[in-house]
């Protein structure tokens, strides 16, 4: 994953902004969290729903839980949670507004995404079915197999993150949901290995799991991932598209 942090993608900036926003909420610096969330919304479209896990994180810090209804919180805290909830969306809407009214772009962002990546919105489960069918048709090791393994692994880690902290599970879910409901015929899960990079709770869960295992497990994970780093770097140097 370090390859994508170094390359000219938005993941490194988005990850920094997301971590900063969570840190600010945890420390009680709500204005800073809102500012960082707005910037995250300007960076990636997934930032539009970053406010959901941030609002939940704020409520957790404020003492809210599933056994304590929101009515138990004062109006000021509820209003603050609402501000965090809308912060990421405000940044994304500002970006869309700039495209439409600042640049007078006649083509919407969603249409451009579809034209450039040949992707469409899929029905629940359709993306997984097509990915498996594509894999069975290839009958060999391929990028589609790698992408499927990555999606299933990080989906399992995202589910586990909910048990660790609700806001962490939501943050991971906001990143993965777009992959589950988008489809490209030739590469059903295109770029998923890059997208999951910003789902930081998944890496925390994996680290927590590995820490309870023999050290050889940790070394095996690091060795495997360093190997993939070398593979992606070599492919990029050779002129192949990696992303």
GROMACS .gro file of C-alpha atoms in nm:
model
  243
    1UNK     CA    1   0.000   0.000   0.000
    2UNK     CA    2   0.295   0.236   0.041
    3UNK     CA    3   0.312   0.250  -0.339
    4UNK     CA    4  -0.025   0.427  -0.354
    5UNK     CA    5   0.074   0.669  -0.077
    6UNK     CA    6   0.376   0.771  -0.281
    7UNK     CA    7   0.203   0.783  -0.621
    8UNK     CA    8   0.000   1.078  -0.748
    9UNK     CA    9  -0.331   0.968  -0.598
   10UNK     CA   10  -0.556   1.137  -0.343
   11UNK     CA   11  -0.536   0.852  -0.090
   12UNK     CA   12  -0.241   0.990   0.108
   13UNK     CA   13  -0.404   1.332   0.155
   14UNK     CA   14  -0.745   1.184   0.231
   15UNK     CA   15  -0.598   0.945   0.486
   16UNK     CA   16  -0.411   1.228   0.661
   17UNK     CA   17  -0.725   1.444   0.673
   18UNK     CA   18  -0.939   1.157   0.801
   19UNK     CA   19  -0.696   1.065   1.077
   20UNK     CA   20  -0.662   1.430   1.171
   21UNK     CA   21  -1.040   1.471   1.192
   22UNK     CA   22  -1.075   1.166   1.418
   23UNK     CA   23  -0.789   1.291   1.635
   24UNK     CA   24  -0.954   1.633   1.670
   25UNK     CA   25  -1.288   1.480   1.769
   26UNK     CA   26  -1.119   1.256   2.025
   27UNK     CA   27  -0.940   1.560   2.169
   28UNK     CA   28  -1.252   1.776   2.170
   29UNK     CA   29  -1.135   2.012   1.892
   30UNK     CA   30  -1.462   2.009   1.698
   31UNK     CA   31  -1.393   2.314   1.474
   32UNK     CA   32  -1.068   2.154   1.362
   33UNK     CA   33  -1.247   1.826   1.293
   34UNK     CA   34  -1.511   2.004   1.084
   35UNK     CA   35  -1.247   2.189   0.884
   36UNK     CA   36  -1.053   1.870   0.813
   37UNK     CA   37  -1.371   1.684   0.720
   38UNK     CA   38  -1.466   1.958   0.472
   39UNK     CA   39  -1.120   1.927   0.316
   40UNK     CA   40  -1.161   1.549   0.302
   41UNK     CA   41  -1.490   1.602   0.117
   42UNK     CA   42  -1.302   1.814  -0.134
   43UNK     CA   43  -1.038   1.543  -0.177
   44UNK     CA   44  -1.243   1.229  -0.245
   45UNK     CA   45  -1.612   1.171  -0.302
   46UNK     CA   46  -1.609   0.917  -0.016
   47UNK     CA   47  -1.541   1.217   0.205
   48UNK     CA   48  -1.905   1.318   0.161
   49UNK     CA   49  -2.005   1.054   0.418
   50UNK     CA   50  -1.704   1.092   0.645
   51UNK     CA   51  -1.924   1.297   0.874
   52UNK     CA   52  -2.122   0.985   0.970
   53UNK     CA   53  -1.840   0.808   1.158
   54UNK     CA   54  -1.712   1.141   1.291
   55UNK     CA   55  -2.052   1.224   1.439
   56UNK     CA   56  -2.072   0.879   1.597
   57UNK     CA   57  -1.720   0.920   1.736
   58UNK     CA   58  -1.820   1.253   1.889
   59UNK     CA   59  -2.128   1.100   2.051
   60UNK     CA   60  -1.919   0.814   2.189
   61UNK     CA   61  -1.674   1.062   2.342
   62UNK     CA   62  -1.973   1.253   2.482
   63UNK     CA   63  -2.088   0.939   2.660
   64UNK     CA   64  -2.355   0.814   2.423
   65UNK     CA   65  -2.410   0.442   2.371
   66UNK     CA   66  -2.676   0.213   2.231
   67UNK     CA   67  -2.826   0.189   2.578
   68UNK     CA   68  -2.838   0.567   2.619
   69UNK     CA   69  -3.074   0.747   2.375
   70UNK     CA   70  -2.984   1.076   2.212
   71UNK     CA   71  -3.253   1.242   2.421
   72UNK     CA   72  -3.013   1.205   2.712
   73UNK     CA   73  -2.774   1.454   2.551
   74UNK     CA   74  -2.818   1.829   2.560
   75UNK     CA   75  -2.915   2.019   2.245
   76UNK     CA   76  -2.570   2.168   2.207
   77UNK     CA   77  -2.406   1.827   2.174
   78UNK     CA   78  -2.672   1.707   1.931
   79UNK     CA   79  -2.621   2.021   1.720
   80UNK     CA   80  -2.245   1.966   1.722
   81UNK     CA   81  -2.293   1.607   1.610
   82UNK     CA   82  -2.517   1.735   1.330
   83UNK     CA   83  -2.247   1.980   1.219
   84UNK     CA   84  -1.994   1.698   1.202
   85UNK     CA   85  -2.244   1.482   1.015
   86UNK     CA   86  -2.278   1.741   0.736
   87UNK     CA   87  -1.916   1.857   0.725
   88UNK     CA   88  -1.782   1.612   0.468
   89UNK     CA   89  -2.086   1.650   0.245
   90UNK     CA   90  -2.038   2.029   0.250
   91UNK     CA   91  -1.691   1.990   0.102
   92UNK     CA   92  -1.806   1.753  -0.172
   93UNK     CA   93  -2.104   1.972  -0.263
   94UNK     CA   94  -1.873   2.273  -0.279
   95UNK     CA   95  -1.653   2.082  -0.525
   96UNK     CA   96  -1.952   1.985  -0.740
   97UNK     CA   97  -2.071   2.344  -0.731
   98UNK     CA   98  -1.730   2.467  -0.844
   99UNK     CA   99  -1.738   2.227  -1.140
  100UNK     CA  100  -2.087   2.334  -1.243
  101UNK     CA  101  -2.076   2.709  -1.180
  102UNK     CA  102  -1.707   2.791  -1.161
  103UNK     CA  103  -1.581   2.590  -1.457
  104UNK     CA  104  -1.923   2.563  -1.629
  105UNK     CA  105  -1.857   2.196  -1.689
  106UNK     CA  106  -2.149   2.062  -1.900
  107UNK     CA  107  -2.080   1.701  -1.791
  108UNK     CA  108  -2.155   1.599  -1.435
  109UNK     CA  109  -1.892   1.438  -1.215
  110UNK     CA  110  -2.086   1.111  -1.209
  111UNK     CA  111  -2.106   1.101  -1.588
  112UNK     CA  112  -1.733   1.165  -1.616
  113UNK     CA  113  -1.660   0.882  -1.374
  114UNK     CA  114  -1.875   0.646  -1.581
  115UNK     CA  115  -1.712   0.753  -1.907
  116UNK     CA  116  -1.355   0.732  -1.778
  117UNK     CA  117  -1.379   0.412  -1.574
  118UNK     CA  118  -1.664   0.238  -1.762
  119UNK     CA  119  -1.834   0.169  -1.431
  120UNK     CA  120  -2.202   0.158  -1.344
  121UNK     CA  121  -2.404   0.124  -1.026
  122UNK     CA  122  -2.481  -0.243  -0.954
  123UNK     CA  123  -2.745  -0.430  -0.760
  124UNK     CA  124  -2.658  -0.579  -0.420
  125UNK     CA  125  -2.450  -0.891  -0.477
  126UNK     CA  126  -2.412  -0.833  -0.851
  127UNK     CA  127  -2.055  -0.707  -0.823
  128UNK     CA  128  -1.947  -1.014  -0.625
  129UNK     CA  129  -2.119  -1.253  -0.868
  130UNK     CA  130  -1.961  -1.092  -1.174
  131UNK     CA  131  -1.618  -1.088  -1.003
  132UNK     CA  132  -1.641  -1.461  -0.929
  133UNK     CA  133  -1.764  -1.538  -1.283
  134UNK     CA  134  -1.475  -1.337  -1.427
  135UNK     CA  135  -1.233  -1.528  -1.206
  136UNK     CA  136  -1.368  -1.868  -1.309
  137UNK     CA  137  -1.345  -1.770  -1.675
  138UNK     CA  138  -0.979  -1.668  -1.648
  139UNK     CA  139  -0.867  -1.986  -1.467
  140UNK     CA  140  -0.534  -1.831  -1.369
  141UNK     CA  141  -0.376  -1.589  -1.128
  142UNK     CA  142  -0.478  -1.238  -1.225
  143UNK     CA  143  -0.543  -0.890  -1.093
  144UNK     CA  144  -0.911  -0.982  -1.063
  145UNK     CA  145  -0.825  -1.262  -0.820
  146UNK     CA  146  -0.608  -1.026  -0.616
  147UNK     CA  147  -0.885  -0.765  -0.607
  148UNK     CA  148  -1.143  -1.019  -0.492
  149UNK     CA  149  -0.920  -1.142  -0.209
  150UNK     CA  150  -0.857  -0.781  -0.101
  151UNK     CA  151  -1.230  -0.697  -0.101
  152UNK     CA  152  -1.329  -1.003   0.102
  153UNK     CA  153  -1.043  -0.957   0.348
  154UNK     CA  154  -1.113  -0.591   0.415
  155UNK     CA  155  -1.487  -0.647   0.434
  156UNK     CA  156  -1.424  -0.901   0.712
  157UNK     CA  157  -1.189  -0.654   0.884
  158UNK     CA  158  -1.451  -0.378   0.854
  159UNK     CA  159  -1.712  -0.599   1.021
  160UNK     CA  160  -1.464  -0.675   1.299
  161UNK     CA  161  -1.398  -0.303   1.340
  162UNK     CA  162  -1.759  -0.250   1.452
  163UNK     CA  163  -1.688  -0.467   1.756
  164UNK     CA  164  -1.378  -0.259   1.830
  165UNK     CA  165  -1.548   0.082   1.801
  166UNK     CA  166  -1.869   0.172   1.615
  167UNK     CA  167  -1.719   0.482   1.453
  168UNK     CA  168  -1.427   0.278   1.319
  169UNK     CA  169  -1.659   0.022   1.164
  170UNK     CA  170  -1.859   0.299   0.999
  171UNK     CA  171  -1.547   0.465   0.861
  172UNK     CA  172  -1.434   0.141   0.700
  173UNK     CA  173  -1.787   0.076   0.569
  174UNK     CA  174  -1.807   0.419   0.403
  175UNK     CA  175  -1.494   0.333   0.206
  176UNK     CA  176  -1.597  -0.018   0.102
  177UNK     CA  177  -1.961   0.046   0.014
  178UNK     CA  178  -1.882   0.211  -0.320
  179UNK     CA  179  -1.685  -0.094  -0.437
  180UNK     CA  180  -1.969  -0.331  -0.346
  181UNK     CA  181  -2.216  -0.130  -0.553
  182UNK     CA  182  -2.008  -0.040  -0.858
  183UNK     CA  183  -1.923  -0.265  -1.148
  184UNK     CA  184  -1.687  -0.264  -1.444
  185UNK     CA  185  -1.729  -0.563  -1.678
  186UNK     CA  186  -1.361  -0.637  -1.750
  187UNK     CA  187  -1.230  -0.549  -1.403
  188UNK     CA  188  -1.529  -0.578  -1.164
  189UNK     CA  189  -1.334  -0.461  -0.859
  190UNK     CA  190  -1.097  -0.217  -1.028
  191UNK     CA  191  -0.872  -0.018  -0.791
  192UNK     CA  192  -1.011  -0.176  -0.475
  193UNK     CA  193  -0.659  -0.233  -0.339
  194UNK     CA  194  -0.609   0.143  -0.356
  195UNK     CA  195  -0.949   0.237  -0.217
  196UNK     CA  196  -0.918   0.024   0.097
  197UNK     CA  197  -0.593   0.195   0.190
  198UNK     CA  198  -0.782   0.479   0.358
  199UNK     CA  199  -0.995   0.239   0.568
  200UNK     CA  200  -0.749   0.275   0.856
  201UNK     CA  201  -0.954   0.076   1.113
  202UNK     CA  202  -0.903  -0.238   0.901
  203UNK     CA  203  -0.527  -0.212   0.948
  204UNK     CA  204  -0.575  -0.160   1.321
  205UNK     CA  205  -0.788  -0.475   1.345
  206UNK     CA  206  -0.534  -0.673   1.143
  207UNK     CA  207  -0.254  -0.551   1.369
  208UNK     CA  208  -0.456  -0.634   1.680
  209UNK     CA  209  -0.523  -0.984   1.545
  210UNK     CA  210  -0.159  -1.043   1.447
  211UNK     CA  211  -0.034  -0.923   1.787
  212UNK     CA  212  -0.211  -1.218   1.950
  213UNK     CA  213  -0.049  -1.469   1.716
  214UNK     CA  214   0.307  -1.604   1.702
  215UNK     CA  215   0.556  -1.352   1.569
  216UNK     CA  216   0.596  -1.556   1.250
  217UNK     CA  217   0.241  -1.455   1.155
  218UNK     CA  218   0.330  -1.085   1.178
  219UNK     CA  219   0.650  -1.140   0.980
  220UNK     CA  220   0.455  -1.336   0.719
  221UNK     CA  221   0.207  -1.050   0.670
  222UNK     CA  222   0.486  -0.793   0.638
  223UNK     CA  223   0.680  -1.013   0.396
  224UNK     CA  224   0.374  -1.071   0.179
  225UNK     CA  225   0.284  -0.704   0.163
  226UNK     CA  226   0.642  -0.591   0.095
  227UNK     CA  227   0.648  -0.842  -0.190
  228UNK     CA  228   0.335  -0.688  -0.340
  229UNK     CA  229   0.489  -0.343  -0.299
  230UNK     CA  230   0.782  -0.458  -0.512
  231UNK     CA  231   0.545  -0.609  -0.769
  232UNK     CA  232   0.343  -0.289  -0.808
  233UNK     CA  233   0.655  -0.075  -0.821
  234UNK     CA  234   0.811  -0.296  -1.088
  235UNK     CA  235   0.491  -0.289  -1.295
  236UNK     CA  236   0.481   0.090  -1.274
  237UNK     CA  237   0.846   0.122  -1.377
  238UNK     CA  238   0.776  -0.104  -1.676
  239UNK     CA  239   0.500   0.131  -1.789
  240UNK     CA  240   0.191  -0.067  -1.684
  241UNK     CA  241  -0.106   0.108  -1.529
  242UNK     CA  242  -0.123   0.040  -1.156
  243UNK     CA  243  -0.405   0.176  -0.950
   0.00000   0.00000   0.00000
